[in-house]
Amino acid sequence: MNSRPVAIITGASRGIGRAITLALASEGYDIAAIARTSDSECMLSLQPETEKLGAEFYPVGLDVAHTNLHDEAITSILDRYGRIDVLVNNAGIAPIERKDILDMDEETFDRVLAVNLRGPVFLARKVAREMIWMKEQVKDYRPSIMFITSFLAYTSFTHGMDVCISKAALSMASQVFADRLTEDGICVYEIRPGLIKTEMTTRSKYKFDRLIAEGLIPQKRWGTPEDVARAVASLARGDWQYSAGTVFEISGGMNIQSI
Ligand SMILES: NC(=O)c1ccc[n+]([C@@H]2O[C@H](COP(=O)([O-])OP(=O)(O)OC[C@H]3O[C@@H](n4cnc5c(N)ncnc54)[C@H](OP(=O)(O)O)[C@@H]3O)[C@@H](O)[C@H]2O)c1
């Protein structure tokens, strides 16, 4: 069994997941990095970057929506490392075409819910079962599960009802997992990013630049993937062990209601 702790990060190839991968590698974790393909250019370049930080890197190709493939993916990670200490459920999508709710189509709705909600929920269930079993096998074991949700869990977006619903529901899933798993020594946390500069937000960059200039974000700047990764690293480090079920808002204050 690996002597170092192991973190699984979904959606590791780009954006927030990539920054989380590098932050956890810096914290002394070996990495199982999940994206839809394990040998994309992004994954191939992430491997040496991670290894430079002294961590092992294991790329896993998995579409998280395909829950029937979760067992195989987790088994392969356990075959490689023998343990899982942290799961960061980060993979998520926004539809390519953002349609008004009156034009929303069922196929896109189902796909967004499958990737953003069903996938992370059943991956967490699978990993939680393994973590409960591992408690007896791993010395000084401090497992945690993190869900990356969004400010859209509490903000209406009429051209993204599917994402809003998926993130609001994932936020509740995080609460229920925290409620159930705390008794088994697994800390569950929700991390809610605001507007983060990644490929996902490139398409709406000018709109959000304008909204930020007009005061949408009290801290008056885009968030960076590293802003989110620092929070994840702090949770993984064990700085928040008495805060199971807490929601960590990384949004420059978008959560502040003001008149
Ligand atoms: N950017 C923001 O402003 C923002 C704000 C709030 C919340 N978030 C949330 O933060 C998370 C990361 O967002 P991001 O901005 O970093 O997005 P991104 O730049 O589009 O990256 C998404 C990552 O997820 C992977 N991915 C997509 N679909 C997948 C699937 N079905 N199975 C496995 N992996 C999949 C992608 O890799 P492949 O394409 O190689 O599979 C990629 O690594 C998402 O859950 C998002 O909802 C983002």
CSV table of N, CA and C and ligand atoms in Angstrom, one decimal, residues 10-18 20 34-38 40 42-43 60-66 89-94 111 114-116 148-152 163 166-167 170 191-203 208 222-223 225 228 250, ligand 1:
chain,number,residue,atom,x,y,z
A,10,THR,N,-11.6,14.7,-10.0
A,10,THR,CA,-12.2,14.5,-11.3
A,10,THR,C,-12.2,15.9,-12.1
A,11,GLY,N,-12.2,15.8,-13.4
A,11,GLY,CA,-12.0,17.0,-14.2
A,11,GLY,C,-10.7,17.6,-13.9
A,12,ALA,N,-9.7,16.8,-13.9
A,12,ALA,CA,-8.3,17.2,-13.5
A,12,ALA,C,-7.6,17.9,-14.6
A,13,SER,N,-8.0,17.7,-15.9
A,13,SER,CA,-7.1,18.0,-17.0
A,13,SER,C,-7.0,19.6,-17.2
A,14,ARG,N,-8.0,20.3,-16.9
A,14,ARG,CA,-8.0,21.8,-17.1
A,14,ARG,C,-8.5,22.5,-15.9
A,15,GLY,N,-8.4,23.8,-16.0
A,15,GLY,CA,-9.1,24.8,-15.1
A,15,GLY,C,-8.9,24.5,-13.7
A,16,ILE,N,-10.0,24.5,-12.9
A,16,ILE,CA,-10.0,24.4,-11.5
A,16,ILE,C,-9.4,23.0,-11.1
A,17,GLY,N,-9.8,22.0,-11.8
A,17,GLY,CA,-9.3,20.6,-11.4
A,17,GLY,C,-7.8,20.5,-11.6
A,18,ARG,N,-7.2,21.2,-12.6
A,18,ARG,CA,-5.8,21.1,-12.8
A,18,ARG,C,-5.1,21.8,-11.6
A,20,ILE,N,-6.2,22.2,-8.6
A,20,ILE,CA,-6.4,21.4,-7.4
A,20,ILE,C,-5.3,20.3,-7.4
A,34,ILE,N,-8.7,12.2,-13.0
A,34,ILE,CA,-9.8,11.7,-13.9
A,34,ILE,C,-10.2,12.8,-14.9
A,35,ALA,N,-10.3,12.4,-16.1
A,35,ALA,CA,-10.9,13.2,-17.2
A,35,ALA,C,-11.5,12.2,-18.2
A,36,ARG,N,-12.3,12.8,-19.2
A,36,ARG,CA,-12.9,11.8,-20.1
A,36,ARG,C,-11.9,11.0,-20.8
A,37,THR,N,-10.8,11.6,-21.2
A,37,THR,CA,-9.7,10.8,-21.8
A,37,THR,C,-8.4,11.0,-21.0
A,38,SER,N,-7.7,9.8,-20.9
A,38,SER,CA,-6.5,9.9,-20.0
A,38,SER,C,-5.3,10.4,-20.8
A,40,SER,N,-5.2,12.9,-23.3
A,40,SER,CA,-5.4,14.2,-24.0
A,40,SER,C,-4.1,15.0,-23.8
A,42,CYS,N,-3.8,17.9,-22.6
A,42,CYS,CA,-3.8,18.5,-21.2
A,42,CYS,C,-3.3,17.5,-20.2
A,43,MET,N,-3.8,16.2,-20.3
A,43,MET,CA,-3.4,15.2,-19.3
A,43,MET,C,-1.9,14.9,-19.4
A,60,VAL,N,-6.6,8.6,-15.3
A,60,VAL,CA,-7.7,7.7,-15.5
A,60,VAL,C,-8.7,8.3,-16.4
A,61,GLY,N,-9.1,7.6,-17.5
A,61,GLY,CA,-10.1,8.1,-18.4
A,61,GLY,C,-11.5,7.6,-18.0
A,62,LEU,N,-12.3,8.5,-17.6
A,62,LEU,CA,-13.7,8.1,-17.1
A,62,LEU,C,-14.6,9.3,-17.4
A,63,ASP,N,-15.7,9.0,-18.1
A,63,ASP,CA,-16.8,10.0,-18.1
A,63,ASP,C,-17.6,9.8,-16.9
A,64,VAL,N,-17.6,10.7,-15.9
A,64,VAL,CA,-18.2,10.5,-14.6
A,64,VAL,C,-19.7,10.2,-14.7
A,65,ALA,N,-20.3,10.6,-15.9
A,65,ALA,CA,-21.7,10.3,-16.1
A,65,ALA,C,-22.0,8.8,-16.2
A,66,HIS,N,-21.0,8.1,-16.6
A,66,HIS,CA,-21.1,6.7,-16.9
A,66,HIS,C,-20.9,5.9,-15.5
A,89,ASN,N,-14.7,15.9,-6.1
A,89,ASN,CA,-15.7,15.8,-7.2
A,89,ASN,C,-15.8,17.2,-7.9
A,90,ASN,N,-14.9,17.4,-8.9
A,90,ASN,CA,-14.8,18.7,-9.5
A,90,ASN,C,-15.4,18.7,-10.9
A,91,ALA,N,-15.4,17.6,-11.6
A,91,ALA,CA,-15.8,17.6,-13.0
A,91,ALA,C,-17.2,18.2,-13.2
A,92,GLY,N,-17.4,19.0,-14.1
A,92,GLY,CA,-18.7,19.6,-14.4
A,92,GLY,C,-18.8,20.2,-15.7
A,93,ILE,N,-20.0,20.4,-16.2
A,93,ILE,CA,-20.1,21.0,-17.5
A,93,ILE,C,-21.2,22.1,-17.5
A,94,ALA,N,-21.1,23.0,-18.5
A,94,ALA,CA,-22.1,24.0,-18.8
A,94,ALA,C,-22.5,23.7,-20.3
A,111,ARG,N,-28.1,15.4,-19.8
A,111,ARG,CA,-26.6,15.3,-19.9
A,111,ARG,C,-26.0,16.1,-18.7
A,114,ALA,N,-26.6,14.4,-15.5
A,114,ALA,CA,-25.8,13.2,-15.4
A,114,ALA,C,-24.4,13.5,-15.0
A,115,VAL,N,-23.8,14.5,-15.6
A,115,VAL,CA,-22.4,14.8,-15.3
A,115,VAL,C,-22.2,15.6,-14.0
A,116,ASN,N,-23.1,16.6,-13.8
A,116,ASN,CA,-22.9,17.5,-12.6
A,116,ASN,C,-23.5,16.9,-11.3
A,148,ILE,N,-17.4,20.2,-5.6
A,148,ILE,CA,-17.2,21.6,-6.1
A,148,ILE,C,-18.6,21.9,-6.7
A,149,THR,N,-19.3,22.8,-6.1
A,149,THR,CA,-20.6,23.2,-6.6
A,149,THR,C,-20.5,24.6,-7.4
A,150,SER,N,-21.2,25.6,-7.0
A,150,SER,CA,-21.2,26.8,-7.8
A,150,SER,C,-22.0,27.9,-7.1
A,151,PHE,N,-21.7,29.1,-7.4
A,151,PHE,CA,-22.6,30.2,-7.0
A,151,PHE,C,-24.0,30.0,-7.6
A,152,LEU,N,-24.1,29.2,-8.7
A,152,LEU,CA,-25.4,29.0,-9.4
A,152,LEU,C,-26.2,28.0,-8.5
A,163,VAL,N,-27.9,23.8,-15.2
A,163,VAL,CA,-26.7,23.9,-14.3
A,163,VAL,C,-27.1,24.4,-12.9
A,166,SER,N,-28.7,21.5,-11.1
A,166,SER,CA,-27.7,20.4,-10.8
A,166,SER,C,-26.8,20.8,-9.6
A,167,LYS,N,-26.4,22.1,-9.6
A,167,LYS,CA,-25.5,22.6,-8.5
A,167,LYS,C,-26.3,22.7,-7.2
A,170,LEU,N,-26.6,19.2,-5.9
A,170,LEU,CA,-25.3,18.7,-5.5
A,170,LEU,C,-25.0,19.3,-4.1
A,191,ILE,N,-17.5,23.2,-1.7
A,191,ILE,CA,-16.7,24.4,-2.1
A,191,ILE,C,-17.5,25.0,-3.3
A,192,ARG,N,-17.9,26.3,-3.1
A,192,ARG,CA,-18.7,27.0,-4.0
A,192,ARG,C,-17.9,28.1,-4.7
A,193,PRO,N,-17.4,27.8,-5.9
A,193,PRO,CA,-16.7,28.9,-6.6
A,193,PRO,C,-17.7,29.9,-7.2
A,194,GLY,N,-17.2,31.2,-7.3
A,194,GLY,CA,-17.9,32.2,-8.0
A,194,GLY,C,-17.5,32.2,-9.5
A,195,LEU,N,-17.2,33.4,-10.0
A,195,LEU,CA,-16.7,33.4,-11.4
A,195,LEU,C,-15.2,33.2,-11.5
A,196,ILE,N,-14.9,32.1,-12.1
A,196,ILE,CA,-13.4,31.7,-12.1
A,196,ILE,C,-13.0,31.7,-13.6
A,197,LYS,N,-11.8,32.2,-13.8
A,197,LYS,CA,-11.3,32.3,-15.2
A,197,LYS,C,-10.8,31.0,-15.7
A,198,THR,N,-11.6,30.3,-16.5
A,198,THR,CA,-11.2,29.0,-17.0
A,198,THR,C,-11.9,28.9,-18.4
A,199,GLU,N,-11.6,27.8,-19.1
A,199,GLU,CA,-12.2,27.6,-20.4
A,199,GLU,C,-13.7,27.7,-20.3
A,200,MET,N,-14.3,27.2,-19.2
A,200,MET,CA,-15.8,27.2,-19.1
A,200,MET,C,-16.4,28.6,-19.2
A,201,THR,N,-15.6,29.6,-18.7
A,201,THR,CA,-16.2,31.0,-18.7
A,201,THR,C,-15.7,31.8,-19.9
A,202,THR,N,-14.8,31.2,-20.7
A,202,THR,CA,-14.3,32.0,-21.8
A,202,THR,C,-15.4,32.6,-22.7
A,203,ARG,N,-16.4,31.8,-23.0
A,203,ARG,CA,-17.4,32.2,-23.9
A,203,ARG,C,-18.2,33.5,-23.4
A,208,PHE,N,-19.1,39.0,-18.5
A,208,PHE,CA,-18.7,39.0,-17.0
A,208,PHE,C,-17.7,40.1,-16.7
A,222,TRP,N,-12.0,38.7,-11.3
A,222,TRP,CA,-12.2,37.3,-11.6
A,222,TRP,C,-11.6,36.4,-10.5
A,223,GLY,N,-12.1,35.3,-10.2
A,223,GLY,CA,-11.4,34.3,-9.3
A,223,GLY,C,-10.5,33.5,-10.2
A,225,PRO,N,-8.3,29.7,-10.8
A,225,PRO,CA,-8.4,28.3,-10.3
A,225,PRO,C,-7.6,28.1,-9.0
A,228,VAL,N,-9.5,28.6,-5.8
A,228,VAL,CA,-10.2,27.5,-5.3
A,228,VAL,C,-9.3,26.4,-4.8
A,250,ILE,N,-16.0,30.6,-2.5
A,250,ILE,CA,-14.7,31.2,-3.0
A,250,ILE,C,-15.2,32.1,-4.2
B,1,LIG,N1,-15.3,28.4,-14.0
B,1,LIG,C1,-16.2,28.9,-13.2
B,1,LIG,O1,-16.5,30.1,-13.2
B,1,LIG,C2,-17.0,28.0,-12.3
B,1,LIG,C3,-17.8,28.6,-11.3
B,1,LIG,C4,-18.5,27.8,-10.4
B,1,LIG,C5,-18.3,26.5,-10.4
B,1,LIG,N2,-17.5,25.9,-11.3
B,1,LIG,C6,-17.4,24.4,-11.3
B,1,LIG,O2,-16.1,24.0,-11.2
B,1,LIG,C7,-15.8,22.8,-11.8
B,1,LIG,C8,-14.6,22.9,-12.8
B,1,LIG,O3,-15.0,24.0,-13.7
B,1,LIG,P1,-13.9,24.6,-14.7
B,1,LIG,O4,-14.2,26.0,-14.9
B,1,LIG,O5,-12.5,24.2,-14.3
B,1,LIG,O6,-14.3,23.8,-16.1
B,1,LIG,P2,-13.4,23.5,-17.4
B,1,LIG,O7,-12.3,24.4,-17.5
B,1,LIG,O8,-14.4,23.3,-18.4
B,1,LIG,O9,-12.8,22.0,-17.0
B,1,LIG,C9,-13.7,21.0,-16.8
B,1,LIG,C10,-12.9,19.7,-16.5
B,1,LIG,O10,-13.9,18.6,-16.3
B,1,LIG,C11,-13.5,17.6,-17.2
B,1,LIG,N3,-14.8,16.9,-17.6
B,1,LIG,C12,-15.8,17.5,-18.3
B,1,LIG,N4,-16.8,16.6,-18.4
B,1,LIG,C13,-16.4,15.5,-17.8
B,1,LIG,C14,-17.0,14.2,-17.6
B,1,LIG,N5,-18.2,13.9,-18.1
B,1,LIG,N6,-16.3,13.3,-17.0
B,1,LIG,C15,-15.0,13.5,-16.5
B,1,LIG,N7,-14.5,14.7,-16.6
B,1,LIG,C16,-15.1,15.7,-17.3
B,1,LIG,C17,-12.8,18.3,-18.3
B,1,LIG,O11,-11.9,17.4,-18.9
B,1,LIG,P3,-12.2,16.6,-20.3
B,1,LIG,O12,-12.9,17.6,-21.2
B,1,LIG,O13,-10.8,16.3,-20.8
B,1,LIG,O14,-13.0,15.4,-19.9
B,1,LIG,C18,-12.0,19.3,-17.5
B,1,LIG,O15,-10.9,18.7,-16.9
B,1,LIG,C19,-17.1,22.4,-12.5
B,1,LIG,O16,-17.9,21.5,-11.7
B,1,LIG,C20,-17.9,23.8,-12.6
B,1,LIG,O17,-19.3,23.6,-12.6
B,1,LIG,C21,-16.8,26.6,-12.2
